[in-house]
Amino acid sequence: MTQVDFYILPDTTLEARLDFACRLAETIAGKGYRLHLHAEDEAMASDLDERLWTFRPEAYLPHALLGSEMAEGVAVTIGWEQPPEPSAEAPMALLNLDPGIPEWFSRFERVAEIINQHQQVLVAKRECWQTYKQRGYPVKAHQLKG
């Protein structure tokens, strides 16, 4: 069954949420997962693509937008509509930055959700928390300090 982790940030800005997403992506990929970052829309996906190249000068996290030629050869993909193809090579994780829950989330071994103190994010992610719990998925909260 899919394990769901909520990371709760003290920050209120979208930038802080996306910056944390980059750090979390690096950690998840470093643990051997094939990771998919599910963005809210194409603009957020492009922003994440750029941030993953620049979030830490010493970091290198090979990634690609889903559907691009490079997506087949990297362990980290970014998309906003369709899920990546299942992988037999490595366990798969989903970092969900969409306000809702993608209907295909349960094909992943792990799902990470990031909550910050922005009102729209709080409302949407509280609803996600309730949905996961009502469906019987194991949910864990990680309260992060500023």
Coordinates of N, CA and C in Angstrom, one line a residue:
M1 N 0.8 -1.2 0.0 CA 0.0 0.0 0.0 C 0.9 1.2 0.0
T2 N 0.5 2.2 -0.7 CA 1.2 3.5 -0.8 C 1.3 4.2 0.5
Q3 N 2.6 4.6 0.9 CA 2.8 5.4 2.1 C 2.8 6.8 1.7
V4 N 2.0 7.7 2.5 CA 1.9 9.1 2.2 C 2.6 9.9 3.3
D5 N 3.5 10.8 3.0 CA 4.2 11.7 3.9 C 3.8 13.1 3.6
F6 N 3.4 13.8 4.6 CA 3.1 15.3 4.5 C 4.3 16.0 5.2
Y7 N 4.9 16.9 4.5 CA 5.9 17.8 5.0 C 5.3 19.2 5.2
I8 N 5.3 19.6 6.5 CA 4.6 20.8 6.9 C 5.7 21.9 7.1
L9 N 5.7 22.9 6.3 CA 6.6 24.0 6.4 C 6.0 25.2 7.1
P10 N 6.9 26.0 7.8 CA 6.4 27.2 8.5 C 6.2 28.4 7.6
D11 N 6.8 28.3 6.4 CA 6.8 29.4 5.4 C 5.4 29.6 4.8
T12 N 5.2 30.8 4.2 CA 3.9 31.1 3.6 C 4.1 31.3 2.0
T13 N 5.3 31.3 1.5 CA 5.4 31.6 0.1 C 5.5 30.4 -0.8
L14 N 5.1 30.6 -2.0 CA 5.2 29.5 -3.0 C 6.7 29.2 -3.3
E15 N 7.5 30.2 -3.3 CA 8.9 30.0 -3.5 C 9.5 29.1 -2.5
A16 N 9.2 29.3 -1.2 CA 9.7 28.4 -0.2 C 9.2 27.0 -0.4
R17 N 8.0 26.8 -0.8 CA 7.5 25.5 -1.0 C 8.2 24.8 -2.2
L18 N 8.4 25.5 -3.3 CA 9.1 24.9 -4.4 C 10.6 24.7 -4.1
D19 N 11.2 25.6 -3.3 CA 12.6 25.4 -2.9 C 12.8 24.1 -2.1
F20 N 11.8 23.9 -1.2 CA 11.8 22.7 -0.4 C 11.6 21.5 -1.2
A21 N 10.7 21.6 -2.2 CA 10.5 20.5 -3.1 C 11.8 20.0 -3.8
C22 N 12.6 21.0 -4.2 CA 13.9 20.6 -4.8 C 14.8 19.9 -3.9
R23 N 14.9 20.3 -2.6 CA 15.7 19.6 -1.6 C 15.2 18.2 -1.3
L24 N 13.8 18.1 -1.2 CA 13.2 16.9 -1.0 C 13.4 15.9 -2.2
A25 N 13.3 16.4 -3.4 CA 13.5 15.6 -4.6 C 14.9 15.0 -4.6
E26 N 15.9 15.9 -4.2 CA 17.3 15.4 -4.1 C 17.4 14.2 -3.1
T27 N 16.8 14.4 -2.0 CA 16.8 13.4 -0.9 C 16.1 12.1 -1.4
I28 N 14.9 12.2 -2.0 CA 14.2 11.0 -2.4 C 15.0 10.3 -3.5
A29 N 15.5 11.0 -4.5 CA 16.2 10.4 -5.6 C 17.5 9.7 -5.0
G30 N 18.1 10.4 -4.0 CA 19.3 9.8 -3.4 C 19.1 8.5 -2.7
K31 N 17.8 8.2 -2.4 CA 17.5 7.0 -1.7 C 17.2 5.9 -2.7
G32 N 17.4 6.1 -4.0 CA 17.2 5.1 -5.0 C 15.8 5.0 -5.6
Y33 N 15.0 6.0 -5.4 CA 13.6 6.0 -6.0 C 13.7 6.7 -7.4
R34 N 12.8 6.2 -8.2 CA 12.5 6.9 -9.4 C 11.4 7.9 -9.1
L35 N 11.6 9.2 -9.2 CA 10.8 10.2 -8.7 C 10.0 10.9 -9.8
H36 N 8.8 11.2 -9.6 CA 8.0 12.1 -10.5 C 7.4 13.2 -9.7
L37 N 7.7 14.5 -10.1 CA 7.2 15.7 -9.5 C 6.0 16.0 -10.3
H38 N 4.8 16.0 -9.6 CA 3.6 16.3 -10.3 C 3.2 17.8 -10.0
A39 N 3.3 18.6 -11.0 CA 3.1 20.1 -10.8 C 1.6 20.4 -11.1
E40 N 1.2 21.6 -10.6 CA -0.2 22.0 -10.8 C -0.5 22.3 -12.3
D41 N 0.5 22.9 -13.0 CA 0.3 23.2 -14.4 C 1.7 23.3 -15.1
E42 N 1.6 23.7 -16.4 CA 2.8 23.7 -17.2 C 3.8 24.8 -16.6
A43 N 3.3 25.9 -16.2 CA 4.1 27.0 -15.7 C 4.9 26.5 -14.4
M44 N 4.2 25.8 -13.5 CA 4.9 25.3 -12.3 C 5.9 24.3 -12.7
A45 N 5.6 23.4 -13.7 CA 6.5 22.4 -14.1 C 7.8 23.0 -14.7
S46 N 7.7 24.1 -15.5 CA 8.8 24.8 -16.1 C 9.6 25.5 -15.0
D47 N 9.0 26.0 -14.0 CA 9.6 26.6 -12.8 C 10.4 25.6 -12.1
L48 N 9.8 24.4 -11.8 CA 10.5 23.4 -11.1 C 11.7 22.9 -11.9
D49 N 11.6 22.8 -13.2 CA 12.7 22.3 -14.1 C 13.8 23.3 -13.9
E50 N 13.6 24.6 -13.9 CA 14.7 25.6 -13.8 C 15.3 25.5 -12.4
R51 N 14.4 25.4 -11.4 CA 14.9 25.4 -10.0 C 15.8 24.2 -9.7
L52 N 15.5 23.1 -10.3 CA 16.3 21.9 -10.0 C 17.7 22.0 -10.6
W53 N 17.9 22.9 -11.5 CA 19.3 23.2 -12.0 C 20.0 24.2 -11.1
T54 N 19.3 25.0 -10.4 CA 19.9 26.1 -9.7 C 19.7 26.1 -8.2
F55 N 19.0 25.2 -7.6 CA 18.6 25.3 -6.1 C 19.8 25.2 -5.2
R56 N 20.9 24.5 -5.6 CA 22.1 24.4 -4.9 C 23.3 24.4 -5.9
P57 N 24.2 25.3 -5.8 CA 25.3 25.3 -6.8 C 26.0 24.0 -6.9
E58 N 26.2 23.3 -5.8 CA 27.0 22.0 -5.8 C 26.1 20.8 -6.1
A59 N 24.8 21.0 -6.3 CA 23.9 19.9 -6.5 C 23.8 19.6 -8.0
Y60 N 23.6 18.3 -8.3 CA 23.3 17.9 -9.7 C 22.2 16.8 -9.6
L61 N 21.1 17.1 -10.0 CA 19.9 16.2 -10.0 C 19.4 16.1 -11.4
P62 N 19.9 15.0 -12.2 CA 19.4 14.9 -13.6 C 17.9 14.7 -13.6
H63 N 17.2 15.5 -14.4 CA 15.8 15.4 -14.5 C 15.3 15.9 -15.9
A64 N 14.1 15.7 -16.2 CA 13.5 16.1 -17.5 C 12.0 16.2 -17.4
L65 N 11.5 17.1 -18.2 CA 10.0 17.2 -18.3 C 9.5 15.9 -19.0
L66 N 8.4 15.4 -18.4 CA 7.8 14.2 -18.9 C 7.4 14.5 -20.4
G67 N 7.7 13.5 -21.3 CA 7.3 13.7 -22.7 C 8.5 14.2 -23.5
S68 N 9.6 14.7 -22.9 CA 10.7 15.1 -23.6 C 11.6 13.9 -23.9
E69 N 12.5 14.1 -24.9 CA 13.4 13.0 -25.2 C 14.3 12.5 -24.1
M70 N 14.7 13.4 -23.2 CA 15.5 13.1 -22.1 C 14.8 12.3 -20.9
A71 N 13.5 12.3 -20.9 CA 12.7 11.8 -19.8 C 13.0 10.3 -19.6
E72 N 13.3 9.6 -20.7 CA 13.5 8.1 -20.7 C 14.8 7.8 -19.9
G73 N 15.8 8.7 -19.9 CA 17.1 8.3 -19.3 C 17.4 8.9 -18.0
V74 N 16.4 9.5 -17.3 CA 16.6 10.1 -16.0 C 15.7 9.5 -14.9
A75 N 16.1 9.6 -13.7 CA 15.4 9.0 -12.6 C 14.3 10.0 -12.0
V76 N 14.4 11.3 -12.5 CA 13.5 12.3 -12.0 C 12.8 13.0 -13.1
T77 N 11.5 12.9 -13.1 CA 10.7 13.5 -14.2 C 9.7 14.6 -13.5
I78 N 9.3 15.5 -14.4 CA 8.4 16.6 -14.0 C 7.2 16.6 -15.0
G79 N 6.0 16.6 -14.5 CA 4.9 16.7 -15.4 C 3.7 17.4 -14.7
W80 N 2.6 17.6 -15.4 CA 1.4 18.2 -14.8 C 0.1 17.6 -15.3
E81 N 0.2 16.6 -16.2 CA -1.0 15.9 -16.7 C -1.0 14.4 -16.5
Q82 N -0.2 13.7 -17.2 CA -0.1 12.3 -17.2 C 1.0 11.8 -16.3
P83 N 0.8 10.5 -15.8 CA 1.9 9.9 -14.9 C 3.0 9.4 -15.8
P84 N 4.1 9.2 -15.2 CA 5.2 8.5 -16.0 C 4.9 7.0 -16.2
E85 N 5.5 6.4 -17.1 CA 5.4 4.9 -17.3 C 5.9 4.2 -16.0
P86 N 5.2 3.1 -15.6 CA 5.7 2.4 -14.5 C 7.2 1.9 -14.7
S87 N 7.9 1.7 -13.6 CA 9.3 1.3 -13.7 C 9.5 0.0 -13.0
A88 N 10.2 -0.9 -13.6 CA 10.6 -2.2 -13.0 C 12.0 -2.0 -12.4
E89 N 12.7 -1.0 -12.7 CA 14.1 -0.8 -12.3 C 14.2 -0.3 -10.9
A90 N 13.3 0.5 -10.4 CA 13.5 1.1 -9.1 C 12.1 1.4 -8.5
P91 N 12.0 1.4 -7.2 CA 10.7 1.8 -6.6 C 10.3 3.2 -7.0
M92 N 9.1 3.5 -7.2 CA 8.7 4.8 -7.7 C 8.1 5.7 -6.5
A93 N 8.4 7.0 -6.6 CA 7.8 7.9 -5.6 C 7.2 9.1 -6.3
L94 N 6.2 9.7 -5.7 CA 5.5 10.8 -6.3 C 5.6 12.0 -5.4
L95 N 6.1 13.1 -5.8 CA 6.1 14.4 -5.1 C 5.0 15.2 -5.7
N96 N 3.9 15.3 -5.0 CA 2.7 15.9 -5.5 C 2.6 17.4 -5.1
L97 N 2.7 18.3 -6.1 CA 2.6 19.7 -5.8 C 1.3 20.3 -6.4
D98 N 0.4 19.4 -6.9 CA -0.9 19.8 -7.4 C -1.8 20.0 -6.1
P99 N -2.8 20.9 -6.2 CA -3.7 21.0 -5.1 C -4.5 19.8 -4.8
G100 N -4.8 19.0 -5.8 CA -5.6 17.8 -5.6 C -4.7 16.5 -5.6
I101 N -5.3 15.4 -5.5 CA -4.6 14.1 -5.6 C -4.8 13.5 -7.0
P102 N -3.7 13.2 -7.7 CA -3.9 12.6 -9.0 C -4.5 11.2 -8.8
E103 N -5.4 10.9 -9.7 CA -6.2 9.6 -9.6 C -5.3 8.4 -9.7
W104 N -4.1 8.6 -10.2 CA -3.1 7.4 -10.4 C -2.1 7.4 -9.3
F105 N -2.2 8.1 -8.2 CA -1.2 8.1 -7.1 C -0.9 6.8 -6.6
S106 N -1.8 5.9 -6.5 CA -1.6 4.6 -5.8 C -0.7 3.6 -6.6
R107 N -0.2 4.0 -7.8 CA 0.8 3.2 -8.5 C 2.2 3.4 -7.9
F108 N 2.3 4.4 -7.1 CA 3.6 4.8 -6.5 C 3.8 4.1 -5.1
E109 N 5.0 3.7 -4.7 CA 5.3 3.2 -3.4 C 5.1 4.2 -2.3
R110 N 5.6 5.4 -2.7 CA 5.6 6.6 -1.7 C 5.0 7.8 -2.4
V111 N 4.3 8.6 -1.6 CA 3.8 9.9 -2.1 C 4.2 10.9 -1.0
A112 N 4.8 12.0 -1.5 CA 5.1 13.1 -0.6 C 4.2 14.3 -1.0
E113 N 3.7 15.0 0.0 CA 2.9 16.2 -0.1 C 3.6 17.3 0.7
I114 N 3.6 18.5 0.2 CA 4.2 19.6 0.9 C 3.2 20.6 1.2
I115 N 3.1 20.9 2.5 CA 2.1 22.0 3.0 C 3.0 23.1 3.5
N116 N 2.5 24.3 3.1 CA 3.1 25.5 3.8 C 1.9 26.3 4.4
Q117 N 2.2 27.5 4.9 CA 1.2 28.2 5.6 C 0.4 29.2 4.7
H118 N 0.4 29.0 3.5 CA -0.4 29.8 2.5 C -1.8 29.2 2.6
Q119 N -2.8 30.1 2.7 CA -4.2 29.7 3.0 C -4.7 28.7 1.9
Q120 N -4.4 29.0 0.6 CA -5.0 28.1 -0.4 C -4.3 26.7 -0.3
V121 N -3.0 26.6 0.0 CA -2.3 25.4 0.1 C -2.9 24.6 1.3
L122 N -3.0 25.3 2.4 CA -3.5 24.7 3.7 C -4.9 24.0 3.4
V123 N -5.8 24.7 2.8 CA -7.1 24.2 2.6 C -7.1 23.0 1.7
A124 N -6.4 23.1 0.6 CA -6.3 22.0 -0.4 C -5.6 20.8 0.2
K125 N -4.6 21.0 0.9 CA -3.8 19.8 1.5 C -4.5 19.2 2.7
R126 N -5.3 20.0 3.4 CA -6.1 19.4 4.5 C -7.1 18.4 3.9
E127 N -7.7 18.8 2.8 CA -8.6 18.0 2.1 C -8.0 16.7 1.6
C128 N -6.7 16.8 1.1 CA -6.0 15.7 0.6 C -5.7 14.7 1.8
W129 N -5.3 15.3 2.9 CA -5.0 14.5 4.1 C -6.2 13.6 4.4
Q130 N -7.4 14.3 4.5 CA -8.6 13.6 4.8 C -9.0 12.5 3.8
T131 N -8.8 12.8 2.5 CA -9.0 11.8 1.5 C -8.2 10.5 1.6
Y132 N -6.9 10.8 1.8 CA -5.9 9.6 2.0 C -6.4 8.8 3.2
K133 N -6.7 9.5 4.4 CA -7.0 8.8 5.6 C -8.3 8.0 5.4
Q134 N -9.3 8.6 4.8 CA -10.6 8.0 4.5 C -10.5 6.7 3.7
R135 N -9.5 6.7 2.8 CA -9.3 5.6 1.9 C -8.4 4.5 2.6
G136 N -7.9 4.8 3.8 CA -7.1 3.8 4.5 C -5.6 3.8 4.3
Y137 N -5.1 4.8 3.6 CA -3.7 4.9 3.3 C -2.9 5.4 4.6
P138 N -1.7 4.8 4.9 CA -1.0 5.2 6.0 C -0.4 6.6 5.7
V139 N -0.7 7.6 6.6 CA -0.3 9.0 6.4 C 0.5 9.4 7.6
K140 N 1.6 10.1 7.3 CA 2.6 10.5 8.4 C 2.9 12.0 8.2
A141 N 2.9 12.8 9.2 CA 3.2 14.2 9.2 C 4.6 14.5 9.6
H142 N 5.3 15.3 9.0 CA 6.7 15.8 9.3 C 6.6 17.3 9.5
Q143 N 6.6 17.7 10.7 CA 6.6 19.2 11.0 C 8.0 19.7 10.9
L144 N 8.3 20.6 10.0 CA 9.6 21.2 9.8 C 9.7 22.5 10.5
K145 N 10.9 22.8 11.0 CA 11.2 24.1 11.6 C 11.7 25.1 10.6
G146 N 11.6 26.4 10.9 CA 12.0 27.4 10.0 C 13.5 27.6 9.9

